[in-house]
């Protein structure tokens, strides 16, 4: 192991460590623009120059591997002079427009110019001007500010896997862009804004909206997919201004998907900010008292099995627990959290989790994707698979087989078949890929909702379990069986058993019951993805529908009573991601108007009908959660789930698997209300979005 | 540097495909590189495509090359836009590139530009009739300055009158002799040989015709 001296301190580092990383180990900060921890090292900005003894000139510390006996000075006159020179050259063509630049206040160039910049320019000529580029509805460009660090090019090539950005022209005329004007077709393109060290690439929806020092920053959890990306919500007043990623090595590293980042403007539109009651066929604003009274009146004479509850995809565990307890008090076994009808849950926890873990993907050597399009269902997980695939040569090539639609996932895949029959043949050990899985040291199977949310879903699940057993996916220290959820609230709901009780109805049963008149009251907790027509026309013979949620989406349109709830940025809530990782979301802003945190609504209503839920505070409710399932005692920790038997043997149908996400940019009430997402659909996917209902 | 040949916005043909003959050539070129390194053939292939398309490189041609070499299109655009020898917009039958770097400038390249303007009517960066005129950086024939490159050939040791003669000949459809226009061989001293006079061999046959690398000697 090389031992070197940095500023008089001796340090021993792993072979292959760069001088820059060695400096960081000692807590010495080295200025840099082009170097990024997760990207390749081009060493073209020269800002990280340091003095090395016995070297005729300063060295680029990001690209120089630490070697035995090196003596480095990071704060010598030579180093400072070199950096000042580099900074002066960078600023020759960089405009002095910090006051009108969105990066101002969080700009690497601005910060480092304070340390190494001159107080005047010696450059008499005109600065170079570059035309702005069009990169789609998410990224605003101001290419005159570009310092050609090429981080954006490397990000799109390496992480996002879409080689669309490049440097065209040469010398003074070099420009970063797509050459042919077009929107970047990546689900991760928003991260380009984060990797850009200057104000060349900034957020288009957030343009000129706020300054970083005006914002309140709240660390929380994303709910746009089931990854549970760690995010920071920046808010000002009562408004969410933007969403940024937060570092979590085991979940999202430092990336987030475009939906996570840009759908937040949906939080301002179509909001339910007061209760509504349907009168003479029309919804009219009401007070909480009126709304509760209306429900209580309807509820009065109903028997338990005439009542049902359906939970939506964005539901938090606290609200679900309160609703489940309320249904218990009312004697109803009819509750379900699987709006899409996925045949999952009920069995051992390992049967519905992404057991390998997202970070575990990096050690996998064969992956079978069944009925899923991870690029749209969980872009962050897809980026991990790509990361592993790129490691290929170093730790053995990754083989990816796909059963389902044959799509470009940004890495090489082998399309095995379209539907359950292919899975069946693998389960019986036939075909090349069964051998690949069997021979693999760390095999993985990723089962998507496209394979489970269908009438034969339970049989498909059973088959996938057979593959896991026959191909040795589950072994000591490794569980390669994975379910990729699409709903952020799903795993948490399954963990507390928000499923039909004894003799209870599932979603299909509830809808059927509502049609036949057997179910008279349906409580929709943010459930918007079900077929509302099956509930009958409002005010008619159909069921009485209570919609508790935050957006005036499909559910609210059908509702007889609307109870305004809180969106994910407006409540202290628990979510469990697809891995089974319990994470806490924090309140960034208050719910709008009279809207309230969801568990409080349910607690207040239970009091009103004289069946008070036994918790008065969030702490007590969380105690109840731990009682229901001990996994809730451990926050942000993965404990291996015990393997078992799940799925139901049965006949499978012929049709191929289809991904449940037909439109990446609009999957839930928040993203459907978002103007930015609508623009993405139009400009990136080239579709005209259906008018918001 | 103003350059007519990089002007964007030209009408682009919809499609491009190599002719059968060029496809054979392309395959030969690709086969020169080891397996898995076929992308190295991008520059000769772009050149081939440019020659086929009438001395310019339509976008469809770049896309075709990208597809052929299985590389992302942007990587081909990067190469094509980096090198000035690829013309991204149509040029006339004769692309006159006047070298205006210091040695040629000292030896009177401004006169050449004037001659070109007088004869063809095209100023730098313009296209008139059969002539597109560009100014370029050093073409590496400084010993025989001033010089111009017309399509593939170098014409050296020019002045106003010789440039006029040269262009008139091109206008008449003739093929003027390439290389030095004063008759000196290669880049030997303008005043005739000055060293090794005794060992000097008998004048050989004229230098190999074809490429006008005037300073090869």
Coordinates of N, CA, C and O in Angstrom, one line a residue, chain A residues 153 157 163-171 173 177-180, chain B residues 1 8 59 62-63 72-75 77-78 81-84 88:
Chain A
X153 N -21.7 15.3 -20.1 CA -21.5 14.3 -21.2 C -21.2 12.9 -20.5 O -21.8 11.9 -20.9
X157 N -23.6 9.5 -20.6 CA -23.0 8.3 -21.2 C -22.9 7.1 -20.2 O -23.2 6.0 -20.5
X163 N -26.5 8.1 -24.9 CA -25.4 8.9 -25.4 C -25.9 9.9 -26.4 O -26.0 9.6 -27.6
X164 N -26.4 11.0 -25.8 CA -27.0 12.0 -26.7 C -26.3 13.4 -26.6 O -26.4 14.2 -27.4
X165 N -25.5 13.5 -25.5 CA -24.7 14.8 -25.3 C -23.3 14.6 -25.8 O -22.7 13.6 -25.6
X166 N -22.8 15.7 -26.4 CA -21.4 15.6 -26.8 C -20.8 17.0 -26.9 O -21.5 18.0 -26.7
X167 N -19.5 17.0 -27.2 CA -18.8 18.3 -27.4 C -18.5 18.4 -28.9 O -17.7 17.6 -29.4
X168 N -19.2 19.3 -29.5 CA -19.0 19.5 -31.0 C -18.1 20.7 -31.2 O -18.1 21.6 -30.4
X169 N -17.5 20.7 -32.4 CA -16.6 21.9 -32.7 C -15.3 21.7 -32.0 O -15.1 20.7 -31.3
X170 N -14.4 22.6 -32.1 CA -13.1 22.5 -31.5 C -12.6 23.8 -31.0 O -13.0 24.8 -31.4
X171 N -11.6 23.7 -30.0 CA -11.0 24.9 -29.5 C -12.0 25.9 -29.0 O -12.9 25.5 -28.3
X173 N -14.3 27.1 -30.4 CA -15.7 26.9 -30.9 C -16.3 25.6 -30.3 O -17.4 25.2 -30.8
X177 N -23.6 20.0 -26.3 CA -24.9 19.9 -26.8 C -25.3 18.6 -27.4 O -24.5 17.7 -27.4
X178 N -26.4 18.6 -28.1 CA -26.9 17.4 -28.7 C -26.7 17.4 -30.2 O -27.0 16.5 -30.9
X179 N -26.1 18.5 -30.7 CA -25.8 18.8 -32.1 C -27.1 19.0 -32.9 O -27.3 20.1 -33.5
X180 N -28.0 18.0 -32.8 CA -29.3 18.2 -33.4 C -30.2 18.5 -32.3 O -30.3 17.7 -31.3
Chain B
X1 N -12.3 32.5 -37.4 CA -12.3 31.8 -38.6 C -13.7 31.7 -39.2 O -14.6 31.1 -38.6
X8 N -24.7 26.2 -40.7 CA -25.7 25.3 -40.4 C -27.0 25.7 -41.2 O -27.0 26.7 -41.8
X59 N -26.2 15.3 -42.8 CA -26.5 14.7 -41.5 C -26.9 13.2 -41.7 O -26.4 12.3 -41.0
X62 N -23.8 11.1 -41.8 CA -23.2 10.9 -40.5 C -24.0 9.8 -39.8 O -23.4 8.9 -39.1
X63 N -25.3 9.9 -39.8 CA -26.1 8.9 -39.2 C -25.9 7.5 -39.7 O -25.9 6.5 -39.0
X72 N -22.9 5.6 -31.1 CA -24.0 6.7 -31.0 C -23.8 7.8 -32.0 O -22.6 8.2 -32.2
X73 N -24.9 8.3 -32.5 CA -24.7 9.4 -33.5 C -23.9 10.6 -33.0 O -23.1 11.1 -33.7
X74 N -24.1 10.9 -31.7 CA -23.4 12.1 -31.2 C -21.9 12.0 -31.3 O -21.2 12.9 -31.6
X75 N -21.4 10.7 -31.2 CA -20.0 10.5 -31.3 C -19.5 10.8 -32.7 O -18.4 11.3 -32.9
X77 N -21.1 13.0 -34.8 CA -21.2 14.4 -34.9 C -19.9 15.1 -34.3 O -19.4 16.1 -34.8
X78 N -19.5 14.6 -33.2 CA -18.3 15.2 -32.5 C -17.1 15.2 -33.4 O -16.4 16.1 -33.6
X81 N -17.6 17.4 -36.5 CA -17.6 18.9 -36.3 C -16.2 19.3 -35.8 O -15.9 20.5 -35.9
X82 N -15.4 18.4 -35.4 CA -14.1 18.7 -34.9 C -13.1 19.0 -36.1 O -12.4 20.0 -36.0
X83 N -13.2 18.2 -37.1 CA -12.3 18.4 -38.2 C -12.9 19.3 -39.3 O -14.0 19.1 -39.8
X84 N -12.1 20.3 -39.7 CA -12.6 21.2 -40.7 C -12.7 20.6 -42.1 O -13.3 21.2 -43.0
X88 N -19.9 20.5 -43.5 CA -21.2 20.2 -43.0 C -22.4 20.8 -43.8 O -23.5 20.7 -43.4

